[in-house]
């Protein structure tokens, strides 16, 4: 049943024993399997403190670390973080260089700890226009953690949803030309198998910080039935508590997937 997909009842209290767990325990009855996060507002966080934008990105990396730890403690299966969009190349070269440097730092400093915590890293986005040292680090992160069975951390880096869909269409066209696929067989399943996210469940919940309410080219295909939670805080201020409250909001949403839920049917009978 699609309505049940992506939801798992919390069955053990042990998932909730970490710091911040107490405020989760009484309210949260369901957790999403897959959460996507648009980590936005680093620049404004820094500007409002009279700091350079890079300082916002540095603090944003701290928030990412806390978010990954919380995702493990909350028992999520998949966490996708939007760390650099294809359109972010339009920023000043100094900022792009800083952001590339931070990604390198994250992988170099944190990969061993992530591996120890059983995290499986997967990277989505284009690789061809990245520098060789960055490409090598991404491959290293995926290779080292491939067999892990804990949280899957999907890093959307140099990612753009439109470009991803266009690449999938191109791959299908090549399959048709080579006679591997019949054009009449192309459907949403075949297309989804050509996306970077092949094999991953769609995100149940997408959280965006900074007050902006848009996708900015993030998981547009995959978010067809995602719930959205937009938070006014900037990304460096996002923490375990904010994450827990977004999960709580999610747990109270009614997902329908185009159908009729028990709640909807009861209303209909009454009227
Ligand atoms: C998010 O913060 C980080 C990236 C996009 C890489 P921003 O850098 O977009 O911060 P604002 O939106 O300008 O405040
Ligand atoms: C989206 O944020 C990209 C990431 C968070 C990595 P942006 O700051 O780039 O998005 P816009 O420009 O406000 O839409
Ligand atoms: Mg932004």
mmCIF file of C-alpha atoms and ligand atoms in Angstrom:
data_model
loop_
_atom_site.group_PDB
_atom_site.id
_atom_site.type_symbol
_atom_site.label_atom_id
_atom_site.label_comp_id
_atom_site.label_asym_id
_atom_site.label_seq_id
_atom_site.Cartn_x
_atom_site.Cartn_y
_atom_site.Cartn_z
ATOM 1 C CA UNK A 1 0.000 0.000 0.000
ATOM 2 C CA UNK A 2 1.550 3.328 -0.953
ATOM 3 C CA UNK A 3 0.080 5.054 2.081
ATOM 4 C CA UNK A 4 2.115 2.846 4.380
ATOM 5 C CA UNK A 5 5.362 3.171 2.427
ATOM 6 C CA UNK A 6 8.061 5.101 4.161
ATOM 7 C CA UNK A 7 6.463 4.950 7.575
ATOM 8 C CA UNK A 8 7.599 2.702 10.360
ATOM 9 C CA UNK A 9 6.133 2.729 13.802
ATOM 10 C CA UNK A 10 8.738 3.279 16.488
ATOM 11 C CA UNK A 11 8.947 -0.045 18.210
ATOM 12 C CA UNK A 12 11.780 0.414 20.661
ATOM 13 C CA UNK A 13 12.493 3.178 23.094
ATOM 14 C CA UNK A 14 16.219 2.676 22.559
ATOM 15 C CA UNK A 15 16.139 4.794 19.402
ATOM 16 C CA UNK A 16 15.096 7.736 21.454
ATOM 17 C CA UNK A 17 17.527 7.642 24.305
ATOM 18 C CA UNK A 18 19.995 10.134 22.877
ATOM 19 C CA UNK A 19 20.042 13.796 23.898
ATOM 20 C CA UNK A 20 16.809 15.403 22.716
ATOM 21 C CA UNK A 21 15.060 12.056 22.791
ATOM 22 C CA UNK A 22 12.807 12.973 25.670
ATOM 23 C CA UNK A 23 10.992 15.666 23.786
ATOM 24 C CA UNK A 24 10.426 13.196 20.948
ATOM 25 C CA UNK A 25 9.152 10.337 23.024
ATOM 26 C CA UNK A 26 5.672 11.531 23.998
ATOM 27 C CA UNK A 27 4.667 13.020 20.673
ATOM 28 C CA UNK A 28 6.221 11.110 17.821
ATOM 29 C CA UNK A 29 4.484 7.917 16.812
ATOM 30 C CA UNK A 30 5.849 7.580 13.302
ATOM 31 C CA UNK A 31 9.106 8.486 11.674
ATOM 32 C CA UNK A 32 9.766 8.900 7.975
ATOM 33 C CA UNK A 33 12.168 6.460 6.333
ATOM 34 C CA UNK A 34 13.714 9.118 4.095
ATOM 35 C CA UNK A 35 14.210 12.798 4.845
ATOM 36 C CA UNK A 36 15.666 15.304 2.380
ATOM 37 C CA UNK A 37 17.183 18.521 3.691
ATOM 38 C CA UNK A 38 17.787 21.754 1.780
ATOM 39 C CA UNK A 39 20.459 23.331 3.953
ATOM 40 C CA UNK A 40 19.839 26.985 3.168
ATOM 41 C CA UNK A 41 20.642 30.316 4.826
ATOM 42 C CA UNK A 42 24.347 30.029 5.655
ATOM 43 C CA UNK A 43 25.136 33.345 3.981
ATOM 44 C CA UNK A 44 22.360 35.250 5.727
ATOM 45 C CA UNK A 45 23.288 33.675 9.059
ATOM 46 C CA UNK A 46 26.805 35.055 8.620
ATOM 47 C CA UNK A 47 25.727 38.445 7.235
ATOM 48 C CA UNK A 48 23.404 39.060 10.182
ATOM 49 C CA UNK A 49 26.436 38.657 12.452
ATOM 50 C CA UNK A 50 28.751 40.783 10.342
ATOM 51 C CA UNK A 51 30.756 37.689 9.388
ATOM 52 C CA UNK A 52 31.963 36.548 5.955
ATOM 53 C CA UNK A 53 29.762 34.013 4.156
ATOM 54 C CA UNK A 54 32.378 31.277 4.560
ATOM 55 C CA UNK A 55 31.862 31.446 8.318
ATOM 56 C CA UNK A 56 28.192 30.611 7.711
ATOM 57 C CA UNK A 57 29.221 27.622 5.626
ATOM 58 C CA UNK A 58 31.651 26.470 8.351
ATOM 59 C CA UNK A 59 28.911 26.640 10.948
ATOM 60 C CA UNK A 60 26.607 24.929 8.477
ATOM 61 C CA UNK A 61 28.993 21.988 8.437
ATOM 62 C CA UNK A 62 28.634 21.719 12.228
ATOM 63 C CA UNK A 63 24.848 21.674 11.820
ATOM 64 C CA UNK A 64 25.205 18.917 9.217
ATOM 65 C CA UNK A 65 27.248 16.815 11.650
ATOM 66 C CA UNK A 66 24.591 17.203 14.337
ATOM 67 C CA UNK A 67 21.854 16.399 11.816
ATOM 68 C CA UNK A 68 23.528 13.150 10.767
ATOM 69 C CA UNK A 69 23.959 12.100 14.409
ATOM 70 C CA UNK A 70 20.322 12.900 15.097
ATOM 71 C CA UNK A 71 19.160 11.018 11.998
ATOM 72 C CA UNK A 72 20.998 7.934 13.290
ATOM 73 C CA UNK A 73 19.492 8.329 16.765
ATOM 74 C CA UNK A 74 15.986 8.892 15.413
ATOM 75 C CA UNK A 75 16.267 5.710 13.363
ATOM 76 C CA UNK A 76 15.909 7.182 9.862
ATOM 77 C CA UNK A 77 16.941 4.887 7.017
ATOM 78 C CA UNK A 78 17.864 7.591 4.487
ATOM 79 C CA UNK A 79 18.968 11.209 4.816
ATOM 80 C CA UNK A 80 19.612 13.257 1.672
ATOM 81 C CA UNK A 81 21.411 16.578 2.111
ATOM 82 C CA UNK A 82 21.599 19.225 -0.602
ATOM 83 C CA UNK A 83 25.123 20.549 -0.298
ATOM 84 C CA UNK A 84 25.878 22.117 -3.687
ATOM 85 C CA UNK A 85 23.541 22.688 -6.612
ATOM 86 C CA UNK A 86 24.558 22.883 -10.250
ATOM 87 C CA UNK A 87 23.373 26.485 -10.169
ATOM 88 C CA UNK A 88 25.710 27.237 -7.245
ATOM 89 C CA UNK A 89 28.550 27.457 -9.822
ATOM 90 C CA UNK A 90 27.071 30.904 -10.524
ATOM 91 C CA UNK A 91 28.458 32.198 -7.209
ATOM 92 C CA UNK A 92 31.722 34.132 -6.945
ATOM 93 C CA UNK A 93 34.714 31.878 -7.543
ATOM 94 C CA UNK A 94 36.019 32.436 -3.995
ATOM 95 C CA UNK A 95 32.796 31.112 -2.486
ATOM 96 C CA UNK A 96 32.716 28.117 -4.838
ATOM 97 C CA UNK A 97 36.315 27.328 -3.837
ATOM 98 C CA UNK A 98 35.374 27.605 -0.149
ATOM 99 C CA UNK A 99 32.426 25.250 -0.620
ATOM 100 C CA UNK A 100 34.588 22.704 -2.462
ATOM 101 C CA UNK A 101 37.129 22.965 0.362
ATOM 102 C CA UNK A 102 34.445 22.318 2.965
ATOM 103 C CA UNK A 103 33.239 19.195 1.163
ATOM 104 C CA UNK A 104 36.802 17.912 1.086
ATOM 105 C CA UNK A 105 37.188 18.681 4.777
ATOM 106 C CA UNK A 106 33.928 16.910 5.609
ATOM 107 C CA UNK A 107 34.955 13.727 3.820
ATOM 108 C CA UNK A 108 38.570 13.764 5.054
ATOM 109 C CA UNK A 109 37.648 14.469 8.695
ATOM 110 C CA UNK A 110 34.371 12.645 9.075
ATOM 111 C CA UNK A 111 34.492 9.614 6.795
ATOM 112 C CA UNK A 112 36.093 7.294 9.369
ATOM 113 C CA UNK A 113 33.551 8.253 12.048
ATOM 114 C CA UNK A 114 30.657 7.857 9.632
ATOM 115 C CA UNK A 115 32.000 4.434 8.679
ATOM 116 C CA UNK A 116 32.327 3.428 12.339
ATOM 117 C CA UNK A 117 28.727 4.504 12.909
ATOM 118 C CA UNK A 118 27.621 2.153 10.108
ATOM 119 C CA UNK A 119 26.669 4.981 7.742
ATOM 120 C CA UNK A 120 26.546 4.169 4.041
ATOM 121 C CA UNK A 121 27.474 7.192 1.916
ATOM 122 C CA UNK A 122 26.068 7.709 -1.545
ATOM 123 C CA UNK A 123 26.668 10.775 -3.684
ATOM 124 C CA UNK A 124 24.201 12.034 -6.291
ATOM 125 C CA UNK A 125 24.908 14.692 -8.886
ATOM 126 C CA UNK A 126 27.180 15.079 -11.892
ATOM 127 C CA UNK A 127 30.827 14.076 -11.569
ATOM 128 C CA UNK A 128 32.310 14.960 -14.961
ATOM 129 C CA UNK A 129 32.986 18.659 -14.263
ATOM 130 C CA UNK A 130 34.491 18.112 -10.790
ATOM 131 C CA UNK A 131 38.205 18.280 -10.057
ATOM 132 C CA UNK A 132 39.905 14.851 -9.921
ATOM 133 C CA UNK A 133 40.770 15.135 -6.194
ATOM 134 C CA UNK A 134 37.110 15.735 -5.319
ATOM 135 C CA UNK A 135 35.947 12.936 -7.585
ATOM 136 C CA UNK A 136 38.422 10.590 -5.900
ATOM 137 C CA UNK A 137 37.177 11.551 -2.420
ATOM 138 C CA UNK A 138 33.558 10.901 -3.403
ATOM 139 C CA UNK A 139 34.481 7.469 -4.759
ATOM 140 C CA UNK A 140 36.500 6.746 -1.593
ATOM 141 C CA UNK A 141 33.536 7.645 0.631
ATOM 142 C CA UNK A 142 31.194 5.403 -1.334
ATOM 143 C CA UNK A 143 33.643 2.508 -1.581
ATOM 144 C CA UNK A 144 34.624 2.526 2.090
ATOM 145 C CA UNK A 145 31.016 2.501 3.319
ATOM 146 C CA UNK A 146 29.364 0.379 0.610
ATOM 147 C CA UNK A 147 28.693 -2.645 2.824
ATOM 148 C CA UNK A 148 27.363 -0.651 5.797
ATOM 149 C CA UNK A 149 23.783 -1.253 6.836
ATOM 150 C CA UNK A 150 22.997 1.763 9.042
ATOM 151 C CA UNK A 151 21.768 5.158 7.892
ATOM 152 C CA UNK A 152 22.236 5.832 4.176
ATOM 153 C CA UNK A 153 23.569 9.381 3.854
ATOM 154 C CA UNK A 154 22.952 10.677 0.349
ATOM 155 C CA UNK A 155 25.016 13.753 -0.439
ATOM 156 C CA UNK A 156 23.541 15.802 -3.288
ATOM 157 C CA UNK A 157 26.656 17.506 -4.565
ATOM 158 C CA UNK A 158 26.865 19.249 -7.940
ATOM 159 C CA UNK A 159 23.266 18.085 -8.174
ATOM 160 C CA UNK A 160 20.408 19.417 -10.294
ATOM 161 C CA UNK A 161 17.099 17.664 -10.692
ATOM 162 C CA UNK A 162 16.403 18.896 -14.222
ATOM 163 C CA UNK A 163 19.878 17.866 -15.359
ATOM 164 C CA UNK A 164 19.376 14.468 -13.692
ATOM 165 C CA UNK A 165 16.074 13.920 -15.517
ATOM 166 C CA UNK A 166 17.586 15.086 -18.824
ATOM 167 C CA UNK A 167 20.489 12.636 -18.365
ATOM 168 C CA UNK A 168 18.012 9.824 -17.669
ATOM 169 C CA UNK A 169 16.093 10.700 -20.850
ATOM 170 C CA UNK A 170 19.381 10.703 -22.771
ATOM 171 C CA UNK A 171 20.316 7.275 -21.365
ATOM 172 C CA UNK A 172 16.920 5.883 -22.342
ATOM 173 C CA UNK A 173 17.239 7.332 -25.848
ATOM 174 C CA UNK A 174 20.607 5.589 -26.191
ATOM 175 C CA UNK A 175 19.059 2.330 -24.955
ATOM 176 C CA UNK A 176 16.330 2.639 -27.582
ATOM 177 C CA UNK A 177 18.861 3.402 -30.339
ATOM 178 C CA UNK A 178 20.933 0.375 -29.302
ATOM 179 C CA UNK A 179 17.827 -1.814 -29.284
ATOM 180 C CA UNK A 180 18.035 -2.555 -25.533
ATOM 181 C CA UNK A 181 14.722 -0.861 -24.733
ATOM 182 C CA UNK A 182 11.528 -0.432 -26.755
ATOM 183 C CA UNK A 183 10.253 3.172 -26.769
ATOM 184 C CA UNK A 184 6.771 1.898 -25.963
ATOM 185 C CA UNK A 185 8.118 0.255 -22.779
ATOM 186 C CA UNK A 186 9.350 3.546 -21.292
ATOM 187 C CA UNK A 187 7.403 4.306 -18.163
ATOM 188 C CA UNK A 188 8.055 5.980 -14.812
ATOM 189 C CA UNK A 189 9.775 2.878 -13.425
ATOM 190 C CA UNK A 190 12.270 2.686 -16.293
ATOM 191 C CA UNK A 191 12.986 6.398 -16.073
ATOM 192 C CA UNK A 192 13.428 6.272 -12.287
ATOM 193 C CA UNK A 193 15.976 3.477 -12.772
ATOM 194 C CA UNK A 194 18.133 5.874 -14.824
ATOM 195 C CA UNK A 195 18.116 8.611 -12.173
ATOM 196 C CA UNK A 196 21.014 9.055 -9.728
ATOM 197 C CA UNK A 197 18.605 7.957 -6.996
ATOM 198 C CA UNK A 198 17.884 4.553 -8.607
ATOM 199 C CA UNK A 199 17.074 2.028 -5.916
ATOM 200 C CA UNK A 200 16.380 4.620 -3.221
ATOM 201 C CA UNK A 201 12.879 5.260 -1.870
ATOM 202 C CA UNK A 202 11.385 8.689 -2.516
ATOM 203 C CA UNK A 203 11.778 11.201 0.316
ATOM 204 C CA UNK A 204 8.814 11.197 2.679
ATOM 205 C CA UNK A 205 9.714 14.594 4.083
ATOM 206 C CA UNK A 206 11.712 17.521 2.735
ATOM 207 C CA UNK A 207 12.881 20.156 5.189
ATOM 208 C CA UNK A 208 14.156 23.559 4.004
ATOM 209 C CA UNK A 209 15.640 26.136 6.315
ATOM 210 C CA UNK A 210 16.048 29.912 5.739
ATOM 211 C CA UNK A 211 12.371 30.698 5.164
ATOM 212 C CA UNK A 212 12.539 30.186 1.381
ATOM 213 C CA UNK A 213 9.736 28.004 0.121
ATOM 214 C CA UNK A 214 11.041 26.460 -3.069
ATOM 215 C CA UNK A 215 12.825 23.328 -4.270
ATOM 216 C CA UNK A 216 15.688 25.071 -6.118
ATOM 217 C CA UNK A 217 16.128 22.069 -8.441
ATOM 218 C CA UNK A 218 16.228 19.471 -5.622
ATOM 219 C CA UNK A 219 14.683 16.007 -6.164
ATOM 220 C CA UNK A 220 11.792 17.299 -8.272
ATOM 221 C CA UNK A 221 10.863 13.895 -9.668
ATOM 222 C CA UNK A 222 11.329 12.130 -6.343
ATOM 223 C CA UNK A 223 9.364 14.724 -4.330
ATOM 224 C CA UNK A 224 6.083 14.072 -6.171
ATOM 225 C CA UNK A 225 4.403 13.001 -2.912
ATOM 226 C CA UNK A 226 6.815 14.325 -0.305
ATOM 227 C CA UNK A 227 5.634 16.403 2.620
ATOM 228 C CA UNK A 228 7.349 19.790 3.004
ATOM 229 C CA UNK A 229 8.364 21.556 6.175
ATOM 230 C CA UNK A 230 9.786 25.063 5.750
ATOM 231 C CA UNK A 231 11.573 26.485 8.759
ATOM 232 C CA UNK A 232 12.367 30.179 9.273
ATOM 233 C CA UNK A 233 15.742 29.503 10.904
ATOM 234 C CA UNK A 234 18.981 29.578 8.952
ATOM 235 C CA UNK A 235 20.848 26.318 8.452
ATOM 236 C CA UNK A 236 23.652 26.930 11.018
ATOM 237 C CA UNK A 237 20.935 27.182 13.700
ATOM 238 C CA UNK A 238 19.322 23.889 12.730
ATOM 239 C CA UNK A 239 19.824 21.290 15.442
ATOM 240 C CA UNK A 240 18.460 18.088 16.912
ATOM 241 C CA UNK A 241 15.539 19.903 18.487
ATOM 242 C CA UNK A 242 14.521 21.588 15.214
ATOM 243 C CA UNK A 243 14.849 18.243 13.435
ATOM 244 C CA UNK A 244 12.659 16.577 16.052
ATOM 245 C CA UNK A 245 9.986 19.252 15.707
ATOM 246 C CA UNK A 246 9.970 18.907 11.901
ATOM 247 C CA UNK A 247 9.496 15.156 12.333
ATOM 248 C CA UNK A 248 6.656 15.862 14.708
ATOM 249 C CA UNK A 249 4.951 18.116 12.132
ATOM 250 C CA UNK A 250 5.398 15.336 9.576
ATOM 251 C CA UNK A 251 3.841 12.763 11.894
ATOM 252 C CA UNK A 252 0.647 14.824 12.008
ATOM 253 C CA UNK A 253 0.309 15.196 8.239
ATOM 254 C CA UNK A 254 -2.214 13.121 6.359
ATOM 255 C CA UNK A 255 -0.700 11.615 3.234
ATOM 256 C CA UNK A 256 -3.113 10.499 0.550
ATOM 257 C CA UNK A 257 -1.122 9.645 -2.574
ATOM 258 C CA UNK A 258 -4.167 10.591 -4.633
ATOM 259 C CA UNK A 259 -6.389 8.115 -2.827
ATOM 260 C CA UNK A 260 -8.812 8.343 0.038
ATOM 261 C CA UNK A 261 -7.659 7.777 3.592
ATOM 262 C CA UNK A 262 -9.586 6.353 6.518
ATOM 263 C CA UNK A 263 -9.927 9.885 7.895
ATOM 264 C CA UNK A 264 -11.350 11.144 4.593
ATOM 265 C CA UNK A 265 -13.824 8.296 4.327
ATOM 266 C CA UNK A 266 -15.129 8.822 7.856
ATOM 267 C CA UNK A 267 -15.778 12.503 7.034
ATOM 268 C CA UNK A 268 -17.665 11.499 3.912
ATOM 269 C CA UNK A 269 -19.925 9.074 5.769
ATOM 270 C CA UNK A 270 -20.782 11.750 8.347
ATOM 271 C CA UNK A 271 -21.749 14.456 5.820
HETATM 272 C C1 LIG B 1 23.221 27.307 1.761
HETATM 273 O O1 LIG B 1 23.355 28.612 2.215
HETATM 274 C C2 LIG B 1 24.529 26.702 1.329
HETATM 275 C C3 LIG B 1 24.643 26.494 -0.116
HETATM 276 C C4 LIG B 1 23.769 26.844 -1.019
HETATM 277 C C5 LIG B 1 25.847 25.858 -0.573
HETATM 278 P P1 LIG B 1 23.467 29.854 1.224
HETATM 279 O O2 LIG B 1 24.882 30.055 0.894
HETATM 280 O O3 LIG B 1 22.549 29.664 0.075
HETATM 281 O O4 LIG B 1 22.955 31.012 2.157
HETATM 282 P P2 LIG B 1 21.970 32.196 1.771
HETATM 283 O O5 LIG B 1 20.743 31.555 1.181
HETATM 284 O O6 LIG B 1 22.709 33.046 0.778
HETATM 285 O O7 LIG B 1 21.692 32.890 3.047
HETATM 286 C C1 LIG B 2 19.720 25.560 -2.648
HETATM 287 O O1 LIG B 2 19.983 26.768 -2.060
HETATM 288 C C2 LIG B 2 20.991 24.774 -2.804
HETATM 289 C C3 LIG B 2 21.573 24.260 -1.583
HETATM 290 C C4 LIG B 2 21.090 24.399 -0.386
HETATM 291 C C5 LIG B 2 22.800 23.519 -1.748
HETATM 292 P P1 LIG B 2 20.264 28.096 -2.921
HETATM 293 O O2 LIG B 2 20.556 29.151 -1.931
HETATM 294 O O3 LIG B 2 21.277 27.827 -3.953
HETATM 295 O O4 LIG B 2 18.853 28.326 -3.634
HETATM 296 P P2 LIG B 2 18.197 29.660 -4.186
HETATM 297 O O5 LIG B 2 19.211 30.311 -5.086
HETATM 298 O O6 LIG B 2 17.864 30.525 -3.014
HETATM 299 O O7 LIG B 2 16.960 29.209 -4.884
HETATM 300 MG MG1 LIG B 3 20.621 30.152 -0.263
#
